Coordinates of C-alpha atoms in Angstrom, one line a residue:
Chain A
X1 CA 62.9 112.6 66.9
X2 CA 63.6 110.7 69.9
X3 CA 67.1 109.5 71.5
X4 CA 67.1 106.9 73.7
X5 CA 69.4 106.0 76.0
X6 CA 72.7 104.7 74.6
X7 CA 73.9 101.3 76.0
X8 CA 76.7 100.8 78.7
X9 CA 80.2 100.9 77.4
X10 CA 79.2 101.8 73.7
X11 CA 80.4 105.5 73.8
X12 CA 84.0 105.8 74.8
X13 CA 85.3 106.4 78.7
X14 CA 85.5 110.3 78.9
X15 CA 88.4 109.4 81.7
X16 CA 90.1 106.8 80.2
X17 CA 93.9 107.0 81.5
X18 CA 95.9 105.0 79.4
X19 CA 94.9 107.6 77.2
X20 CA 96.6 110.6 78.5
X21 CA 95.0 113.6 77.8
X22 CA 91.6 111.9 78.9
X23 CA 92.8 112.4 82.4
X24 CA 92.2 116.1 82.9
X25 CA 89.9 117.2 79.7
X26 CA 87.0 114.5 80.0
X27 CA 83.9 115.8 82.3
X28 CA 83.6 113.5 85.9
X29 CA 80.1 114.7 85.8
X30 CA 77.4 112.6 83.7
X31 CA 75.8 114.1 80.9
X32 CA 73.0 115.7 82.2
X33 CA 69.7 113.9 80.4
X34 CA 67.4 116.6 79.0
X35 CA 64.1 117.5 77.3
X36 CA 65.2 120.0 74.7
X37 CA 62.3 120.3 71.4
X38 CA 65.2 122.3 69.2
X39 CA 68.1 120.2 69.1
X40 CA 66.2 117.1 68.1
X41 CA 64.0 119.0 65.6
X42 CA 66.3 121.2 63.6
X43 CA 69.9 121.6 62.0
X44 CA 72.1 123.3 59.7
X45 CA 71.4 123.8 56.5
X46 CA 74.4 124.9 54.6
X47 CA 74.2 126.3 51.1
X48 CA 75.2 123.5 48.1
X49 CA 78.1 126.5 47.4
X50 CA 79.9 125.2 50.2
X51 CA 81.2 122.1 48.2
X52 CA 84.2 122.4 46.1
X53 CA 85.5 120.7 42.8
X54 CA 87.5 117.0 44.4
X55 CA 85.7 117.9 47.8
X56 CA 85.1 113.9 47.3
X57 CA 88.4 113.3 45.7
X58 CA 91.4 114.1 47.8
X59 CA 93.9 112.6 45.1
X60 CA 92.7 115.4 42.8
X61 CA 93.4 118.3 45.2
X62 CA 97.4 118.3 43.8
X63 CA 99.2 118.7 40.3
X64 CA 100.0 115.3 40.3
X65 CA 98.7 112.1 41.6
X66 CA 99.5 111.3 45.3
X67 CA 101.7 108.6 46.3
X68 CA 100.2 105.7 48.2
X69 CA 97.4 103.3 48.0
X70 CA 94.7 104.7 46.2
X71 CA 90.9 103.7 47.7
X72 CA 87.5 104.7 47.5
X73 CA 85.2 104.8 51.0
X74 CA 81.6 104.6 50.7
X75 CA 78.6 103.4 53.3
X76 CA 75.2 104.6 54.1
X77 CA 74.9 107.0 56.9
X78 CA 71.1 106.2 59.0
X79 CA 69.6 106.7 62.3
X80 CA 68.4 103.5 65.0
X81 CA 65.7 102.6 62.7
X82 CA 67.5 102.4 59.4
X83 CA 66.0 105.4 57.9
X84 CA 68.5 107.7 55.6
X85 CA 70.2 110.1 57.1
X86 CA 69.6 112.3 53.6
X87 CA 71.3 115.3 52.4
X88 CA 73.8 115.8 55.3
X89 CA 76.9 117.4 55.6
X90 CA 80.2 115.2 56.3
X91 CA 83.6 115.9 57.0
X92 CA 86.9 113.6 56.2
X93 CA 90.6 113.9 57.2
X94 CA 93.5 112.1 57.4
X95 CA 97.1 111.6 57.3
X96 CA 98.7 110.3 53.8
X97 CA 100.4 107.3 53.3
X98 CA 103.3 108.0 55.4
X99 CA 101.3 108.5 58.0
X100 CA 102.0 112.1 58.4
X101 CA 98.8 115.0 58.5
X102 CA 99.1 118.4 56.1
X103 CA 99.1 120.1 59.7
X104 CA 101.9 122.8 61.2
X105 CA 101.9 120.4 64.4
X106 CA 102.7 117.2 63.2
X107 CA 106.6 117.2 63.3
X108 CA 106.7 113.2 62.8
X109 CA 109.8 112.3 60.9
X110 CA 107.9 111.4 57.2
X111 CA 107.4 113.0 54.2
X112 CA 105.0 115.1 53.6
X113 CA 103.0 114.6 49.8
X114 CA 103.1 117.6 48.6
X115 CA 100.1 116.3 46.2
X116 CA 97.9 115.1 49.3
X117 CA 96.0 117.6 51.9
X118 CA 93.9 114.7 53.3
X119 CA 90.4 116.7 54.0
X120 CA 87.6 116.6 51.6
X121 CA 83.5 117.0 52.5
X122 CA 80.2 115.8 51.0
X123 CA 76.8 115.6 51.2
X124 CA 75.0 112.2 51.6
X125 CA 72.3 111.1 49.2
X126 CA 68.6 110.0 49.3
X127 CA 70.0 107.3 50.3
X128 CA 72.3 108.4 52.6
X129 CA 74.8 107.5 50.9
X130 CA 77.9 109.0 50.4
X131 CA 81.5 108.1 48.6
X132 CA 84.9 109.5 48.4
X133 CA 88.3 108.6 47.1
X134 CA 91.6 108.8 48.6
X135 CA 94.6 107.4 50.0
X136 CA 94.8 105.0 52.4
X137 CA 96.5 106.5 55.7
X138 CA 99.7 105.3 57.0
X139 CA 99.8 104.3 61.1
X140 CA 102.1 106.9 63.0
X141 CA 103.3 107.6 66.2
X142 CA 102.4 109.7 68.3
X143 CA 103.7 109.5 71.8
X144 CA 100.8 108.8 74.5
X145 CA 103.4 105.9 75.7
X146 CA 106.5 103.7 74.6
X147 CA 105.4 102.8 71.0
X148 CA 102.5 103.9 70.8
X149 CA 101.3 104.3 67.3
X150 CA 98.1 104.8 66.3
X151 CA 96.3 102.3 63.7
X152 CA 95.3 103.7 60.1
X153 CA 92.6 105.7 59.9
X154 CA 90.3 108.4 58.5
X155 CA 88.2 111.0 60.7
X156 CA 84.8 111.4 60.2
X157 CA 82.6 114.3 61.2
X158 CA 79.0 114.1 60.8
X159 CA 75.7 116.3 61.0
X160 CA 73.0 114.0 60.9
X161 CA 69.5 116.0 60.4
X162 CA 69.1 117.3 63.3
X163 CA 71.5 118.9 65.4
X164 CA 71.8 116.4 68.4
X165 CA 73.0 113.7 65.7
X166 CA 76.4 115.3 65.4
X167 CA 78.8 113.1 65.7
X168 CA 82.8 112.9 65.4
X169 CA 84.2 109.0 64.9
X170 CA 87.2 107.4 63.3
X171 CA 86.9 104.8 60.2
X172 CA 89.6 102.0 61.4
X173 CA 90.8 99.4 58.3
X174 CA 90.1 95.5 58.6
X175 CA 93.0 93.5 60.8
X176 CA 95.5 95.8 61.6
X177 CA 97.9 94.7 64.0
X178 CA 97.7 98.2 66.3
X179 CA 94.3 97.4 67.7
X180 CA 95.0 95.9 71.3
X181 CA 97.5 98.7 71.4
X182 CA 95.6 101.5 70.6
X183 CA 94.4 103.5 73.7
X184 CA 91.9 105.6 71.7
X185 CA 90.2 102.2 69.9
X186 CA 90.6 100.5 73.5
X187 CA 88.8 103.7 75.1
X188 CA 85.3 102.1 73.9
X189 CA 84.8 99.0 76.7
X190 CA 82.3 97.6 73.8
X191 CA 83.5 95.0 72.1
X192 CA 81.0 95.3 69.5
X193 CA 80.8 99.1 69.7
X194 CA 84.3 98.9 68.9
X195 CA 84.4 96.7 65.4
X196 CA 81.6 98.7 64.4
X197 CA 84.2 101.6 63.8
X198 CA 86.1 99.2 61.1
X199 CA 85.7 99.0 57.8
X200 CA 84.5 96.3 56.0
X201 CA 86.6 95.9 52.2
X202 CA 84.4 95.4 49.4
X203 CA 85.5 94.0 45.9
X204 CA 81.8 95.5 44.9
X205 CA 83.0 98.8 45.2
X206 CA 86.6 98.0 44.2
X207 CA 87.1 99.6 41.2
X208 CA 89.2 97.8 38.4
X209 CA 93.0 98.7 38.4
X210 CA 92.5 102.0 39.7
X211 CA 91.2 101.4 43.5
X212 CA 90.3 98.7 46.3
X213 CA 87.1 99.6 47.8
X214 CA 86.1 100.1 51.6
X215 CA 82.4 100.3 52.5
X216 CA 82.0 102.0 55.9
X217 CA 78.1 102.4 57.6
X218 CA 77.1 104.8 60.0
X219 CA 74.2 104.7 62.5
X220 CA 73.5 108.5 63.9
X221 CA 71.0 108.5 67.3
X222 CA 67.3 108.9 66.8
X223 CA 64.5 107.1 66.8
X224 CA 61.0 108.0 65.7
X225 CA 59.9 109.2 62.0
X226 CA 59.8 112.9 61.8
X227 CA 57.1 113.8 59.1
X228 CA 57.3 114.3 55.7
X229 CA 60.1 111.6 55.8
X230 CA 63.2 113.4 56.3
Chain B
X1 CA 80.9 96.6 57.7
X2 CA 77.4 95.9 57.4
X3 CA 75.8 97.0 60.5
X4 CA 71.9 96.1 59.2
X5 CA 70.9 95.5 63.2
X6 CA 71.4 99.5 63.0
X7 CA 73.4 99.7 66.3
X8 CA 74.9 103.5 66.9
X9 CA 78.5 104.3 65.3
X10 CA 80.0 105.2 69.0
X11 CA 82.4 108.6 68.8
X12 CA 85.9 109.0 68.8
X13 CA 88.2 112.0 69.4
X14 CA 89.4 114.6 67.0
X15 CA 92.8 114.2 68.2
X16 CA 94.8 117.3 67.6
X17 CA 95.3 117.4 63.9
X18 CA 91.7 118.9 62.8
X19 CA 92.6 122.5 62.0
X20 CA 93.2 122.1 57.8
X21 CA 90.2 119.8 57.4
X22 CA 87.4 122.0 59.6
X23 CA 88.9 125.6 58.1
X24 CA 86.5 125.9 55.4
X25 CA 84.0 126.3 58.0
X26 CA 85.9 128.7 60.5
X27 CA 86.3 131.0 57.3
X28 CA 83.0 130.7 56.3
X29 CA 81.5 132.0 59.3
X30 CA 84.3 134.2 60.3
X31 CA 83.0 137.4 62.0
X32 CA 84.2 139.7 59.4
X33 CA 81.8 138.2 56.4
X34 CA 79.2 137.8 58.7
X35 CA 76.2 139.2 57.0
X36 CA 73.0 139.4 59.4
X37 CA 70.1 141.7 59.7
X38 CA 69.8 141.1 63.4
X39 CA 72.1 143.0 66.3
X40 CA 74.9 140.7 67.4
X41 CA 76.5 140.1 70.7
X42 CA 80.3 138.5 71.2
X43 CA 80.6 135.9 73.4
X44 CA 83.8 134.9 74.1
X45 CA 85.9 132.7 77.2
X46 CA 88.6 130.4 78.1
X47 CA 88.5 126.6 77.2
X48 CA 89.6 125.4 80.5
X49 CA 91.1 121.4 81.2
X50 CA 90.7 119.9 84.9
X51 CA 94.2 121.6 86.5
X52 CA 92.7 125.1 84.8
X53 CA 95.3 125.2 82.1
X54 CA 94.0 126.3 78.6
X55 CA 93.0 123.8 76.1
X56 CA 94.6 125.6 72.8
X57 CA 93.3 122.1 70.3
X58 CA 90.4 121.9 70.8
X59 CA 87.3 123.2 68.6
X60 CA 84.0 125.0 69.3
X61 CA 80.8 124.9 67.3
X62 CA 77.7 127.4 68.1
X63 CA 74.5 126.7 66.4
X64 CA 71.6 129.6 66.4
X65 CA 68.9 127.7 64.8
X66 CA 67.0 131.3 65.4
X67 CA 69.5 133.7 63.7
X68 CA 69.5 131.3 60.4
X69 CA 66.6 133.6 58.7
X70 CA 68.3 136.6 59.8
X71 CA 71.7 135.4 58.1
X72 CA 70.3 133.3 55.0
X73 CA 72.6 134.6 52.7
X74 CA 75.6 132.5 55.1
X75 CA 77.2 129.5 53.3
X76 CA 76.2 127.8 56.8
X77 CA 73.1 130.1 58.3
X78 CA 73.3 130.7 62.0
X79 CA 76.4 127.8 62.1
X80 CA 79.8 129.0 64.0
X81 CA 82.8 127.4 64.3
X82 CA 86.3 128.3 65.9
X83 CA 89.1 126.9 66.9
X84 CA 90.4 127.6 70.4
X85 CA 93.7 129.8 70.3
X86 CA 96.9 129.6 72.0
X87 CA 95.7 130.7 74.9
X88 CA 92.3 128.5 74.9
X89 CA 90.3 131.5 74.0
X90 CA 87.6 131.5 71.7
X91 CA 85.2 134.0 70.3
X92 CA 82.0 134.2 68.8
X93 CA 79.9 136.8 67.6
X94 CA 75.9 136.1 67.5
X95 CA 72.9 136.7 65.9
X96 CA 70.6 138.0 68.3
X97 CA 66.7 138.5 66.4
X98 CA 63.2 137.7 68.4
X99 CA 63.6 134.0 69.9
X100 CA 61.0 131.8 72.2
X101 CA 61.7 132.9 75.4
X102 CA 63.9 131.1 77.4
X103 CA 66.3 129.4 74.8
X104 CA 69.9 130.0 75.0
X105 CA 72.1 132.5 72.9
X106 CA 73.2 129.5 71.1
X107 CA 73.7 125.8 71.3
X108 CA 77.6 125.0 71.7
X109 CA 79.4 122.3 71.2
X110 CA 83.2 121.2 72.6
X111 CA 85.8 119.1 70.5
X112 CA 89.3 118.6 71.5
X113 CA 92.0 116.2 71.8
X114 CA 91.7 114.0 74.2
X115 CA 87.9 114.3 74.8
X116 CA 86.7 110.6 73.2
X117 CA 82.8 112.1 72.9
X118 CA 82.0 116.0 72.0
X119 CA 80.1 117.6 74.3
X120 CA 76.6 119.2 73.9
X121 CA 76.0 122.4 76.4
X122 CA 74.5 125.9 75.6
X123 CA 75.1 129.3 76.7
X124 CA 72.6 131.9 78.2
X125 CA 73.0 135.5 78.6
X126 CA 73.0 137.1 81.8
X127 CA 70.9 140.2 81.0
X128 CA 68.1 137.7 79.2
X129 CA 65.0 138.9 80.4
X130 CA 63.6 135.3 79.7
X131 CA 65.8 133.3 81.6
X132 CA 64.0 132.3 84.3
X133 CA 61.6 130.9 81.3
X134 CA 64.2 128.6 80.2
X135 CA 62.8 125.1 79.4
X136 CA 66.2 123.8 79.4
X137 CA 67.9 126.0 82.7
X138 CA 64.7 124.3 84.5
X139 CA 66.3 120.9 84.3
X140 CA 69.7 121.6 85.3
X141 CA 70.2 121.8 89.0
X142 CA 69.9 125.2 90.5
X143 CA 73.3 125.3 91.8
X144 CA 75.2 124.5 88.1
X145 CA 72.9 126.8 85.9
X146 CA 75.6 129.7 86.3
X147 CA 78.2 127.2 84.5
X148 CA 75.9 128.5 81.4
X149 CA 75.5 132.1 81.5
X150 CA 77.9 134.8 80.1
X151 CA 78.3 137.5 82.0
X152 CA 78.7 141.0 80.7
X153 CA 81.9 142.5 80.6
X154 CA 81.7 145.5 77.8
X155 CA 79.2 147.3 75.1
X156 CA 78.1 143.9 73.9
X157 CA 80.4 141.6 74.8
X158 CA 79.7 138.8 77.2
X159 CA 82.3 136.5 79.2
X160 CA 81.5 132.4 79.1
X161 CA 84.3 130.3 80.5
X162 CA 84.2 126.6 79.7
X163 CA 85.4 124.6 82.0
X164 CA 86.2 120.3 81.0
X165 CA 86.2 119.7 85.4
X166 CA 86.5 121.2 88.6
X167 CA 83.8 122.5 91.0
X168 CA 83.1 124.8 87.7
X169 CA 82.6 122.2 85.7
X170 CA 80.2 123.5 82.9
X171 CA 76.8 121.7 82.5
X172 CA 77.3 119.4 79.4
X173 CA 74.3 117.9 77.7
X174 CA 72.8 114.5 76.8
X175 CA 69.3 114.9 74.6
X176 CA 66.1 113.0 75.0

């Protein structure tokens, strides 16, 4: 696999200062640009053991149903030529409706769900699909500046196939009003690198009564078809 | 979103609230049910941010694509991942079996609040008879390679500082 260069302004600014804690943690030095055969040939491979009864249902990890909005996320996950990204591990978490995270350092004044942990995993598909359900995440402050609070959203850690595709993102939800206020969002100069991270909803994947569906693609680096089409 | 022109997803941080959600993995590869047929060595170091205080949320993956026959009967084979403590520090122990010369102890990579992209670097050890083989220490300018190699400091035991900035600043990758 190859990767080529990415395009001005589509990753975020590693020094971006109206977010804070860019200032002193984000390298002044440029990636260096390297030839390396491993990372772009090989990755984990983690034993199908690893993945747990509701690992794709976070409103089944309690005795009882969570409160909130119940929804169900899905997309493709592929590389820069559309091919699927198959059989690839992928992380989620979030805060719950309230907008508060199952975490020892998040004192924000709202309730914790005692029937909502907001972390699940899965493995894409052929495809490269995958699908979860959940709860759709509360905004919540957090401090960076006078009213700052960050929009909904959902964390997404991915693998890829090979271990130069890792990537960490965040899924964002159509037309939320915190965008232009939202140092991390704002931290991508992209405008179109930017909507890329929000999700589109879909009344395909909606389900009945029970959900509204969200459908949420993902393009990992790497171009060129590695053999044996992984 | 339909993104059918296939344009990368850019990243964004883990901001500080990842602990619960990447456990499964920190206790899956935890030293202590670390099963390997290879000797191991510890790395372990100081997360540093640009003033030299301690970065204490941030978290650190090592990947030994080598060690994973050694360790196949790993939920994650020759996968590490820790959590930096209190203090910044962070500790991992390694797989060391037969590797092509030259290629680092393992491939690491930085998460943290406040870092909008993960960072890609790798760490070397000092008393690898193959460095000077490295395919990958070739590229980096001679004067930054040492930002990549652990030092000894016990039976073992090797010391790798990471450091975000600074005249230290550790050699963070981008791959071709």
């Amino acid at each position: 696999m190859k990767f080529d260069d990415v395009q001005p302004g589509v990753w975020p600014e590693l020094i971006y200062p109206a977010y804070k804690s860019t200032v002193k943690r984000g390298p002044l030095q440029p990636a260096l640009r390297i030839d390396a055969r491993v990372p772009v040939s090989r990755n984990i491979d983690p034993a199908p053991r690893i993945l747990l009864p509701h690992d794709t249902d976070l409103t089944r990890r309690g005795e009882k149903a969570p409160l909130g909005e119940k929804i169900v996320v899905t997309g493709r996950v592929v590389d820069e030529d559309g091919k699927p990204v198959r059989n690839s591990l992928i992380e989620v978490w979030q805060a719950n409706s309230a907008g508060r995270y199952w975490h020892q350092r998040d004192n924000h004044d709202a309730p914790l769900d005692p029937n909502f942990f907001g972390f699940g995993k899965m493995m894409t598909d052929d495809d490269g699909r995958y699908r979860f359900v959940s709860i759709k995440p509360g905004p919540y402050p957090w401090k960076n500046h006078d009213k700052a609070w960050r929009p909904a959203h959902i964390h997404f850690s991915l693998f890829g196939n090979v271990y130069a595709q890792r990537l960490v993102t965040q899924m964002y939800f159509p037309s939320d009003p915190l965008f232009p206020y939202d140092p991390i969002f704002n931290s991508i100069p992209d405008e179109a690198a930017r909507q890329r991270l929000i999700a589109r909803f879909s009344l395909d994947h909606t389900v009945g009564d029970e959900m509204l569906g969200y459908e949420f693609d993902i393009v990992l680096r790497g171009r060129g078809a590695t053999p044996f089409g992984l | 979103m339909s993104n059918t022109d296939y344009q990368i997803t850019t990243s964004q941080t883990i901001g500080p609230f990842s602990h619960e959600g990447w456990q499964w993995a920190v206790d899956f590869c935890a030293p202590a049910r670390l099963e390997t047929s290879a000797p191991t060595v510890v790395v372990h170091g100081v997360l540093y941010d640009g003033d030299g205080n301690p970065i204490d949320d941030a978290q650190i993956e090592a990947w030994l694509p080598e060690a994973a026959a050694v360790e196949a009967s790993q939920e994650i084979p020759g996968f590490r991942r820790t959590p930096t403590g209190k203090a910044g520090e962070f500790s991992l122990r390694l797989s060391m079996p037969e590797r092509p010369a030259g290629e680092p102890a393992a491939y690491v990579t930085v998460f943290a609040r406040g870092l909008t992209k993960h960072q890609f670097t790798a760490v070397f050890l000092e008393d690898d008879a193959t460095l000077a083989q490295s395919a990958i220490l070739a590229q980096v300018p001679a004067e930054r390679r040492d930002t990549l190699v652990a030092r000894k400091d016990g039976d073992g035991r090797y010391r790798w500082d990471i450091w975000m900035q600074t005249d230290k600043e550790t050699v963070f990758f981008d791959y071709r």
